[in-house]
């Protein structure tokens, strides 16, 4: 399914809590859990209100069982919510992210399901072999410029310290956007209306929070962060060219 981009709506962007003193429920993470650089970032734009999406959700779930070298992210868009079923995971910010990709690639429409790899290549979302070929069987272009050290302080939501560092002159001439994400490991929904009525939809790595942490100029930097949402899957950080450009570096810390 696709929808033309008549106008980019103005969506609010979630802001990360930069204080380490925010109270909230505890979460399941190992103390001082250090992140790893994935081989690739695979973003699925999907919707529970789109009848074309369940096969793509299944593909992402299958990939998650076959490899742990990829950062798999399910972004649930909101532009199909009018079809009779409101996707409880959908957010305007995720739709805005997909629209920026479309604009960067000179497309005047967005559609679901869509897979984007490393912020650059779009792959047919139901072709598992093509996704794995693009994500795993080529040298990773992602740089190891990010380290996330999470903490499991009792009574607090997921958080920790993001450390950014890169060799001199390694970055492009323009600052890079810093994105902080929190995701749930898995979830299922019994859909009783809309195009997928009667189905039990199962998802993996559902993005529940997307925070804009500003830009990075390449100088070593430590950023304390605390998510607003109590996600149970993990935290990820992306360094990306602005306005829907390629992802140059990524890091993920899974909760166990």
C-alpha positions in Angstrom: 0.0 0.0 0.0 1.2 3.5 -0.7 0.1 7.0 0.1 1.1 10.2 -1.7 2.9 12.9 0.3 0.7 15.9 -0.2 2.3 17.8 2.7 4.7 16.9 5.4 2.8 17.4 8.7 4.7 19.0 11.6 5.3 16.3 14.1 6.6 16.7 17.6 9.8 14.9 18.3 10.3 13.1 21.6 13.1 14.5 23.7 15.4 12.3 25.7 15.7 12.9 29.4 19.3 14.0 30.0 19.2 13.6 33.7 20.1 10.4 35.4 17.8 11.1 38.4 14.5 10.5 36.8 12.5 7.9 38.8 10.4 5.1 37.3 9.9 1.4 37.1 13.0 -0.8 36.9 14.0 -2.7 33.8 15.7 -5.9 32.9 19.3 -5.0 31.9 22.7 -6.2 33.1 24.6 -3.5 35.0 27.2 -1.8 32.9 26.0 -3.6 29.8 28.1 -2.3 26.9 26.8 -2.0 23.3 28.0 -3.5 20.1 28.1 -2.2 16.5 25.7 -4.1 14.3 26.6 -5.2 10.8 23.6 -3.2 9.5 20.5 -1.3 10.5 17.3 -2.7 9.1 14.3 -0.5 9.4 10.8 -1.9 8.7 8.0 0.6 8.2 4.8 -1.3 8.9 1.3 -0.9 10.2 -1.3 -3.2 11.8 -3.9 -1.5 9.6 -2.2 -2.5 6.3 -3.1 -5.9 4.9 0.2 -6.1 3.0 2.3 -5.8 6.2 1.9 -9.2 8.1 4.2 -11.1 5.7 6.9 -8.4 6.2 6.4 -8.7 10.0 6.9 -12.4 9.7 10.1 -11.9 7.6 11.6 -9.6 10.2 10.7 -12.1 13.0 12.4 -14.9 11.0 15.5 -12.8 10.5 15.7 -12.0 14.2 15.8 -15.8 14.9 18.5 -16.4 12.3 21.0 -13.7 13.2 21.9 -11.4 16.1 24.3 -9.3 14.0 21.7 -6.9 12.8 19.9 -4.0 14.4 16.3 -4.8 13.4 13.7 -2.0 14.0 10.0 -2.0 13.5 8.6 1.5 13.0 4.8 1.5 13.0 3.4 4.4 10.9 0.1 6.1 11.6 -1.2 7.0 8.1 -3.3 3.8 7.8 -5.1 4.3 11.2 -8.1 5.7 9.4 -8.9 2.3 7.8 -10.7 1.0 10.8 -7.9 -0.1 13.1 -5.6 2.2 15.1 -2.2 0.7 15.4 -1.3 1.0 19.1 2.5 1.2 18.3 2.1 3.9 15.7 3.6 7.4 16.1 3.6 10.5 13.9 7.4 10.7 14.4 7.8 7.3 12.7 5.8 8.4 9.8 7.9 11.6 9.6 11.0 9.5 9.6 9.8 7.5 6.6 8.7 10.7 4.8 12.2 12.1 5.2 13.6 9.0 3.6 11.2 9.4 0.7 12.0 13.1 0.3 15.8 12.4 0.4 15.3 9.8 -2.4 13.1 12.1 -4.5 10.0 10.0 -4.0 6.6 11.8 -3.6 4.9 8.9 -1.7 5.4 6.5 1.2 4.2 3.0 1.4 4.1 -0.1 3.7 5.7 -2.4 4.1 9.1 -0.9 3.4 12.6 -2.0 4.4 15.4 0.5 4.5 19.0 -0.7 5.2 21.5 1.7 6.7 19.3 4.7 5.8 20.1 4.3 2.2 19.0 1.1 0.3 15.3 0.2 0.1 14.6 -3.6 -0.3 11.3 -5.5 -0.9 10.1 -6.1 2.6 8.9 -9.6 2.0 12.1 -10.9 0.3 14.1 -12.3 3.2 16.9 -13.5 1.0 17.4 -10.1 -0.5 17.3 -8.4 2.9 20.0 -10.8 4.3 22.1 -10.4 1.1 22.1 -6.6 1.4 22.5 -6.5 5.2 25.0 -9.4 5.9 26.8 -10.5 2.8 28.5 -7.1 2.0 31.2 -5.4 4.1 29.4 -3.2 6.7 29.7 0.5 6.1 28.8 1.3 9.7 31.5 2.9 11.8 32.2 2.1 15.4 31.9 5.6 16.7 29.3 4.9 19.4 29.5 3.1 22.7 26.5 2.8 25.0 27.0 1.8 28.6 23.6 1.0 30.1 22.8 0.8 33.8 20.2 -1.0 35.8 19.7 1.3 38.7 16.8 0.1 40.8 13.7 2.2 40.3 14.8 3.9 37.1 13.8 3.5 33.5 16.4 2.4 30.8 19.3 4.7 30.5 23.1 5.1 30.7 25.9 7.0 29.0 26.4 7.4 25.2 30.1 7.9 24.3 30.8 9.4 20.8 34.4 9.4 19.4 35.8 9.2 15.9 39.2 9.5 14.2 40.2 13.0 13.1 38.7 14.0 9.8 36.6 10.9 9.6 33.3 12.6 9.6 31.6 14.4 6.7 31.7 18.2 6.6 28.2 18.5 8.0 27.2 17.6 11.6 25.5 14.2 12.1 22.1 13.7 13.7 22.1 11.7 16.9 19.1 9.4 17.4 18.3 7.5 20.6 15.8 4.6 20.3 14.2 2.3 22.8 12.5 -0.8 21.5 10.5 -3.7 22.9 11.7 -7.3 22.2 8.3 -8.6 20.9 4.6 -8.1 21.1 1.4 -9.5 19.6 -2.0 -7.9 18.8 -5.4 -9.5 18.3 -6.9 -7.3 15.5 -10.6 -7.2 15.4 -11.3 -4.5 12.8 -9.9 -3.1 9.6 -8.0 -4.9 6.8 -6.4 -7.4 9.2 -9.5 -8.2 11.3 -9.3 -11.7 12.8 -5.5 -11.9 12.7 -3.0 -12.2 15.5 -0.1 -10.0 14.5 3.3 -10.7 16.0 6.1 -8.1 16.0 9.7 -7.9 17.0 11.9 -5.0 18.0 9.1 -2.5 18.1 10.4 1.0 18.4 8.6 2.7 21.3 10.7 5.8 21.6 12.6 7.9 19.1 14.5 10.8 20.6 16.4 13.6 18.7 19.6 14.3 20.7 20.7 17.1 18.3 23.8 17.0 16.2 27.4 15.8 16.7 30.4 17.7 15.3 32.9 14.9 15.7 34.5 15.9 19.0 34.6 13.3 21.8 31.4 13.6 23.8 29.5 11.8 26.6 25.7 12.1 26.8 23.8 10.8 29.8 20.4 9.6 28.7 17.2 8.2 30.3 14.3 6.9 28.2 10.7 8.0 29.0 9.3 4.6 28.0 10.1 1.4 29.9 11.2 -0.6 26.9 12.2 -4.2 27.4 14.2 -5.0 24.3 17.1 -2.6 24.2 18.6 0.8 23.4 20.1 1.9 20.2 21.9 5.0 19.0 22.3 6.1 15.3 24.5 8.7 13.8 22.9 9.8 10.5 23.1 12.5 7.9 20.3 14.9 8.4 16.9 14.9 6.6 16.8 11.2 5.8 20.4 10.6 4.7 22.5 7.5 5.2 23.3 6.1 8.7 27.1 6.2 9.2 27.3 4.6 12.7 25.1 2.6 15.0 25.3 0.9 18.3 22.9 -1.3 20.2 22.6 -2.6 23.8 20.1 -5.5 24.2 18.4 -6.2 27.5 18.5 -9.7 28.7 
